[in-house]
Coordinates of C-alpha atoms in Angstrom, one line a residue:
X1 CA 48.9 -12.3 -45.1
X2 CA 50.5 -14.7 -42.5
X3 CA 53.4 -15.7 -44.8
X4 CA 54.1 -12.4 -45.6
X5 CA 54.4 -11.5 -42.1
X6 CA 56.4 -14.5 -41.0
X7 CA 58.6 -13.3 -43.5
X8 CA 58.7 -9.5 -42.3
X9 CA 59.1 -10.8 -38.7
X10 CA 62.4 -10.0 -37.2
X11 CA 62.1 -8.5 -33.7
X12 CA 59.2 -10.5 -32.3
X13 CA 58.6 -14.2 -31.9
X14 CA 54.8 -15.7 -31.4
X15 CA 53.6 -19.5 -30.0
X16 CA 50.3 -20.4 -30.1
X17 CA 48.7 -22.4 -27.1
X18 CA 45.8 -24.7 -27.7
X19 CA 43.0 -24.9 -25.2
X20 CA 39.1 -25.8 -24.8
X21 CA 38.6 -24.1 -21.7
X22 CA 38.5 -20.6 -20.3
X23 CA 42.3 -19.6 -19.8
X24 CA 42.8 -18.5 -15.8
X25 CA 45.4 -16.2 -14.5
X26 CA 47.5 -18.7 -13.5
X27 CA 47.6 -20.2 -16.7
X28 CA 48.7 -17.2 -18.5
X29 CA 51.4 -17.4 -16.4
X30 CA 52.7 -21.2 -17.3
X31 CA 52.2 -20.2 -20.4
X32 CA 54.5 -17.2 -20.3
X33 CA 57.5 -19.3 -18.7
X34 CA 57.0 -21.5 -21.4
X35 CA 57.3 -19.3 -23.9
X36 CA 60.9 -17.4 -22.0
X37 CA 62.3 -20.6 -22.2
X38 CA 61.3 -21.7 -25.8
X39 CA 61.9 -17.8 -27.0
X40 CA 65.0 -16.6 -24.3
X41 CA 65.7 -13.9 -27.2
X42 CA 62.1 -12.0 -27.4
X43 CA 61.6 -11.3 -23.7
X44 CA 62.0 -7.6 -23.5
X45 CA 58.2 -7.7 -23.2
X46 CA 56.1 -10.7 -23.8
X47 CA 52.3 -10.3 -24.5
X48 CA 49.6 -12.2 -24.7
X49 CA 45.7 -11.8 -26.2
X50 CA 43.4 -12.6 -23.9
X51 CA 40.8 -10.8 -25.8
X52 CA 40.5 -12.9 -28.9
X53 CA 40.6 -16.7 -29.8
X54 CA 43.0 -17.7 -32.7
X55 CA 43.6 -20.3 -35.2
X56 CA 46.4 -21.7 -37.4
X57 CA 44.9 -22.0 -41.2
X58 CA 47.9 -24.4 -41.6
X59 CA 46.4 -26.7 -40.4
X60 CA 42.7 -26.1 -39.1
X61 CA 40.4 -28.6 -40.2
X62 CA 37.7 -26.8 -42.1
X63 CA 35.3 -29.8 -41.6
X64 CA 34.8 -29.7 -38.2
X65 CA 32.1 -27.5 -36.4
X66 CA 34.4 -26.3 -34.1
X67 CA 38.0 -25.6 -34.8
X68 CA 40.7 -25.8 -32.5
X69 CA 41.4 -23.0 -30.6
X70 CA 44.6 -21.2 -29.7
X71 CA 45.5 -18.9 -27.5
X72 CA 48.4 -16.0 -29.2
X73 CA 51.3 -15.1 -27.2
X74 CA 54.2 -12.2 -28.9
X75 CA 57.3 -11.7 -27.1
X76 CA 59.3 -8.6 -28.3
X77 CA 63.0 -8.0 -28.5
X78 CA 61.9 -3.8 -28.0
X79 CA 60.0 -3.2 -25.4
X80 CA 57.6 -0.2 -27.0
X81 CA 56.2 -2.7 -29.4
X82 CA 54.7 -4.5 -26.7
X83 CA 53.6 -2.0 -25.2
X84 CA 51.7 -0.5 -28.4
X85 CA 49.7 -4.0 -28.8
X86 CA 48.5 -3.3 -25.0
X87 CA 47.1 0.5 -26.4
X88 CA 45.7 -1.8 -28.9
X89 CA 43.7 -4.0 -26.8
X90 CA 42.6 -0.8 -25.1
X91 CA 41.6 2.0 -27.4
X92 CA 39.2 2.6 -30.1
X93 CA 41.8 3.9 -32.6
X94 CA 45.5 3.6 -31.2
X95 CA 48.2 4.4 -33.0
X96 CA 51.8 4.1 -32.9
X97 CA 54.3 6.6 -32.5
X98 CA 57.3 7.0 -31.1
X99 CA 57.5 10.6 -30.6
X100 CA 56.8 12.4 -26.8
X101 CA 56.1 15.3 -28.4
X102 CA 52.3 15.6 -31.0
X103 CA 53.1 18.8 -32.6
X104 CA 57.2 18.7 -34.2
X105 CA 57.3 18.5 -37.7
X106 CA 59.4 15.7 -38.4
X107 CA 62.3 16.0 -40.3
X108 CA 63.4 13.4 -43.1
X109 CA 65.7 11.2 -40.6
X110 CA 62.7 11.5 -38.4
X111 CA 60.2 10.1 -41.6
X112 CA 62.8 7.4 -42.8
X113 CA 63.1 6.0 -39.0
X114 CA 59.4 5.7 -38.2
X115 CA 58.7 4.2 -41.8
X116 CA 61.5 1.3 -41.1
X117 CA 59.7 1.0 -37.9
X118 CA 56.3 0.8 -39.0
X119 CA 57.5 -1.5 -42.1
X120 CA 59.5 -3.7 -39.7
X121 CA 58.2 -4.3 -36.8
X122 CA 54.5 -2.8 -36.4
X123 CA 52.7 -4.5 -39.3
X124 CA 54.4 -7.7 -38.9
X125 CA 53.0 -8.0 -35.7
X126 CA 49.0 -6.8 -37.0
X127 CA 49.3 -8.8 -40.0
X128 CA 50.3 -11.4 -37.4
X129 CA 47.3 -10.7 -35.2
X130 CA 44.5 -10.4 -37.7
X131 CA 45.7 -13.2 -39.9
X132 CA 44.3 -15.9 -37.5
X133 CA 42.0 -14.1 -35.1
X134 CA 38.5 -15.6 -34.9
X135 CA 36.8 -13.6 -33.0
X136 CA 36.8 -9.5 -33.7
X137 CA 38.0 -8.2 -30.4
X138 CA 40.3 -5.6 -32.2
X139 CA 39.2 -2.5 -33.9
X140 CA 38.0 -3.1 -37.3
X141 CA 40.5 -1.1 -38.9
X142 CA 43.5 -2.7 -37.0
X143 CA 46.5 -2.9 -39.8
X144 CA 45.0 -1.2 -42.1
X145 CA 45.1 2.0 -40.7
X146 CA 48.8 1.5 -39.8
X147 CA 49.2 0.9 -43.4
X148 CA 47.8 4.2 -44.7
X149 CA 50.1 5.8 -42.3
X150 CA 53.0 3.9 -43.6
X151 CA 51.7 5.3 -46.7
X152 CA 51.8 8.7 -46.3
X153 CA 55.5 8.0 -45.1
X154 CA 56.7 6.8 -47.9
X155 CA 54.8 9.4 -49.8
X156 CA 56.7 12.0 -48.1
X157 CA 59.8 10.3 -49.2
X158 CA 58.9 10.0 -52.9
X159 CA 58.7 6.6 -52.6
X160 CA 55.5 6.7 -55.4
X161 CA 55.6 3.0 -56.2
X162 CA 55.7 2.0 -53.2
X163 CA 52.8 3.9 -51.8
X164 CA 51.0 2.9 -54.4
X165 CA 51.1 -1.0 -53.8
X166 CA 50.7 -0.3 -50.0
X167 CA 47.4 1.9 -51.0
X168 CA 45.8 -1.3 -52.7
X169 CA 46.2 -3.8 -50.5
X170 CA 45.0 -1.5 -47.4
X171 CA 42.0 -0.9 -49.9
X172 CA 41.7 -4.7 -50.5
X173 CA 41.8 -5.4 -46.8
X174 CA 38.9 -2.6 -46.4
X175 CA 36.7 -4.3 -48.8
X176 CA 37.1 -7.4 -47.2
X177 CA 36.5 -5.9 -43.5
X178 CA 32.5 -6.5 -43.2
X179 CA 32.6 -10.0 -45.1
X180 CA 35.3 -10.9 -42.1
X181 CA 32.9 -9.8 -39.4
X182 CA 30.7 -7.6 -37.5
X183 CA 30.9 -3.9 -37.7
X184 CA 29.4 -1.2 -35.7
X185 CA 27.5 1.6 -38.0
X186 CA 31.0 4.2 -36.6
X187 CA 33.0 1.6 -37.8
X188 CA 31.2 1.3 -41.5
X189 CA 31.2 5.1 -41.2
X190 CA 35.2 4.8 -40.6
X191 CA 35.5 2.3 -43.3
X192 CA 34.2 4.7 -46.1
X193 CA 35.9 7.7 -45.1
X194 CA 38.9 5.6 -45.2
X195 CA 38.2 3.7 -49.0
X196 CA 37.1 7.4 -50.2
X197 CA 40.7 9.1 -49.1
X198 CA 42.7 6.0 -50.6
X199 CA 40.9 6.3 -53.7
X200 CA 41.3 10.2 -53.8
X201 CA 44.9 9.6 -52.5
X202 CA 45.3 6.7 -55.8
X203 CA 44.0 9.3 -58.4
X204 CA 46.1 13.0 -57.3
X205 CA 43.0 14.2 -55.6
X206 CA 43.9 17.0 -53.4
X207 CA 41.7 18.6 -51.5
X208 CA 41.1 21.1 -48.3
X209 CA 40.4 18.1 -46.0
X210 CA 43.5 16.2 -44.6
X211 CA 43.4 12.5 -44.9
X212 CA 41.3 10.4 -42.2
X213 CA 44.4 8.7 -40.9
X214 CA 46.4 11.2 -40.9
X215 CA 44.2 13.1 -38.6
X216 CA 43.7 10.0 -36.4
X217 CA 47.6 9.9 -35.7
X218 CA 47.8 13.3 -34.7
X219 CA 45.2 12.7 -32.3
X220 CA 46.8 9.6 -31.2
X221 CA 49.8 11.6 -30.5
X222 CA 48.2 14.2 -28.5
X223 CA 46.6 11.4 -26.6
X224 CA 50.0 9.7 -26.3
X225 CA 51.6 12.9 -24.6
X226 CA 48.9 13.6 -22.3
X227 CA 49.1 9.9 -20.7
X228 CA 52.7 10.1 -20.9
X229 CA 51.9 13.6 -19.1
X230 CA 50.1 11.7 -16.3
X231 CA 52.1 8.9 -16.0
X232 CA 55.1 11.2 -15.2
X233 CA 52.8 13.0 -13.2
X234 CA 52.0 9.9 -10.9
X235 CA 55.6 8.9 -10.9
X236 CA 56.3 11.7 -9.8
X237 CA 53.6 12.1 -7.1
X238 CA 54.7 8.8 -5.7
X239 CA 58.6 9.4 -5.5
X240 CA 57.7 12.6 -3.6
X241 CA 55.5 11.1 -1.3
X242 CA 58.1 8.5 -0.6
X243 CA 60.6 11.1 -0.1
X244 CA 58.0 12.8 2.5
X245 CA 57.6 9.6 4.6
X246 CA 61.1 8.7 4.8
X247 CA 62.1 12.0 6.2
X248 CA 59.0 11.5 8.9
X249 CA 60.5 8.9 10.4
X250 CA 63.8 10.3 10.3
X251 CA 62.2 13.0 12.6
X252 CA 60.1 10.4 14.7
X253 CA 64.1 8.4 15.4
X254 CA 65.5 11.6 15.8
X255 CA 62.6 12.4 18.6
X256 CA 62.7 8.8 19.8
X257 CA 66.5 8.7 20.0
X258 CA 67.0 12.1 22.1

C-alpha cells in the first residue's frame, strides 16, 4: 500500500520525525520549520498527526519489543487537502468534497474532476496514513470508504474495469480491518453494511436501498455546507462588529475633537 501511494503522490510531501517522548507544542512547531525548509514546495498547508504514532516498515525492526516511533507530518501544495485530513482527525465519518452546495447533480466535467481528485491526491494521502499508523486513532473505515466513492465515480463514467479492481481491494482492505485492530460494535456494524453493498455492487445487484457510502457522502455534504454556513456566518458577525466599533470611536473623536 505505501509503494503504491509514494507512487500516486504528487501534490503532497511527508517526513517522518522519530521520538520516545510525548511531542509538546513547541516541538510541533520545530518540527514544522524543519519540514518548510526541507519541503519549500508543499507549504500551502502543512499538517501534522498528533493523534496517532507511526512507523516505517522499511525499516522497523520486527525483533524488538518496542519499535521506533515516528511522528507523520504532510505538507500540501492545495490547501483543501490539508484541510480535509483536519475533518479527518475530527469526525466519525468525513468525507471529501469539494462542492459548497449537497444537493446539485453533478454533471460529467463535475464527475471526471472529483474522480482525478480523489485518484490523485485524496487516497495518496490515506493510503499514506494508514499504511504505517500503529495506533487506530482514525476511523476504521478511513480509505476505504474514499475508495467506494471513487468507485461509484468511475462507475458513472463507465469506467467498468476499473471499478471493478478498485471494488476488490476496498473489499480486501475491509476483511483485513478487525485483524489490524480494535473495532467498536458501530464500526463492525459499518463494516458489514459496507462488504454486503460491494459484493451486491460486484455481482449487478440492484436494489431499492442506495449504497452505504454513497449515503454517507451526501450527508457529509450537507454537513460540509452547514459549517461552511456557520463559518460565513461568524466571519461575518465579526467583520460587522468590527465595522460597529470603528465607527464608535469615530463618534467618541468626533465628540472629543469639538
Amino acid at each position: 500500500m505505501i509503494e503504491e501511494a509514494i507512487t500516486r503522490a504528487e501534490s503532497f510531501s511527508v517526513m517522518y520525525t522519530p521520538f520516545a517522548t510525548k511531542i509538546r507544542a513547541d516541538k510541533v512547531e520545530k518540527v514544522k520549520e524543519v519540514f518548510t525548509k526541507t519541503h519549500p514546495a508543499y507549504v500551502e498547508y502543512i499538517y501534522t498527526d498528533l493523534q496517532g504514532l507511526h512507523m516505517l516498515p522499511q525499516t522497523v525492526d520486527w525483533s524488538c519489543f518496542s519499535p521506533q516511533q515516528y511522528l507523520l507530518t504532510l505538507g500540501f501544495k492545495n490547501k483543501e487537502d490539508g484541510k480535509f485530513l483536519e475533518k479527518v482527525s475530527s469526525r466519525k465519518l468525513p468525507t471529501f468534497t469539494e462542492y459548497k452546495t449537497p444537493f446539485g447533480l453533478l454533471t460529467r466535467e463535475d464527475t471526471v474532476r472529483q474522480m482525478e481528485t480523489m485518484g490523485k491526491r485524496i487516497l495518496p494521502i490515506l493510503d499514506f496514513i494508514r499504511s504505517t499508523q500503529l495506533n487506530g486513532s482514525f476511523p476504521a473505515c478511513l480509505g476505504v470508504m474514499e475508495k467506494l466513492q471513487y468507485a461509484s465515480l468511475l462507475s458513472r463514467l463507465q469506467r467498468v474495469k476499473e471499478q471493478s479492481q478498485v471494488i476488490n481491494q476496498a473489499m480486501a482492505e475491509l476483511a483485513t480491518i478487525p485483524y489490524l485492530r480494535d473495532i467498536s460494535p458501530q464500526e463492525a456494524e459499518l463494516l458489514q453494511s459496507l462488504m454486503a453493498d460491494a459484493m451486491d455492487t460486484l455481482e449487478g445487484r440492484r436494489n431499492d436501498k442506495e449504497r452505504v457510502w454513497n449515503a454517507i457522502q451526501k450527508v457529509g455534504r450537507v454537513e460540509d455546507f452547514l459549517y461552511q454556513l456557520e463559518d460565513n456566518f461568524l466571519k461575518t458577525k465579526k467583520l460587522r462588529n468590527a465595522r460597529r466599533q470603528k465607527t464608535k470611536m469615530k463618534r467618541l473623536q468626533t465628540v472629543q475633537q469639538s
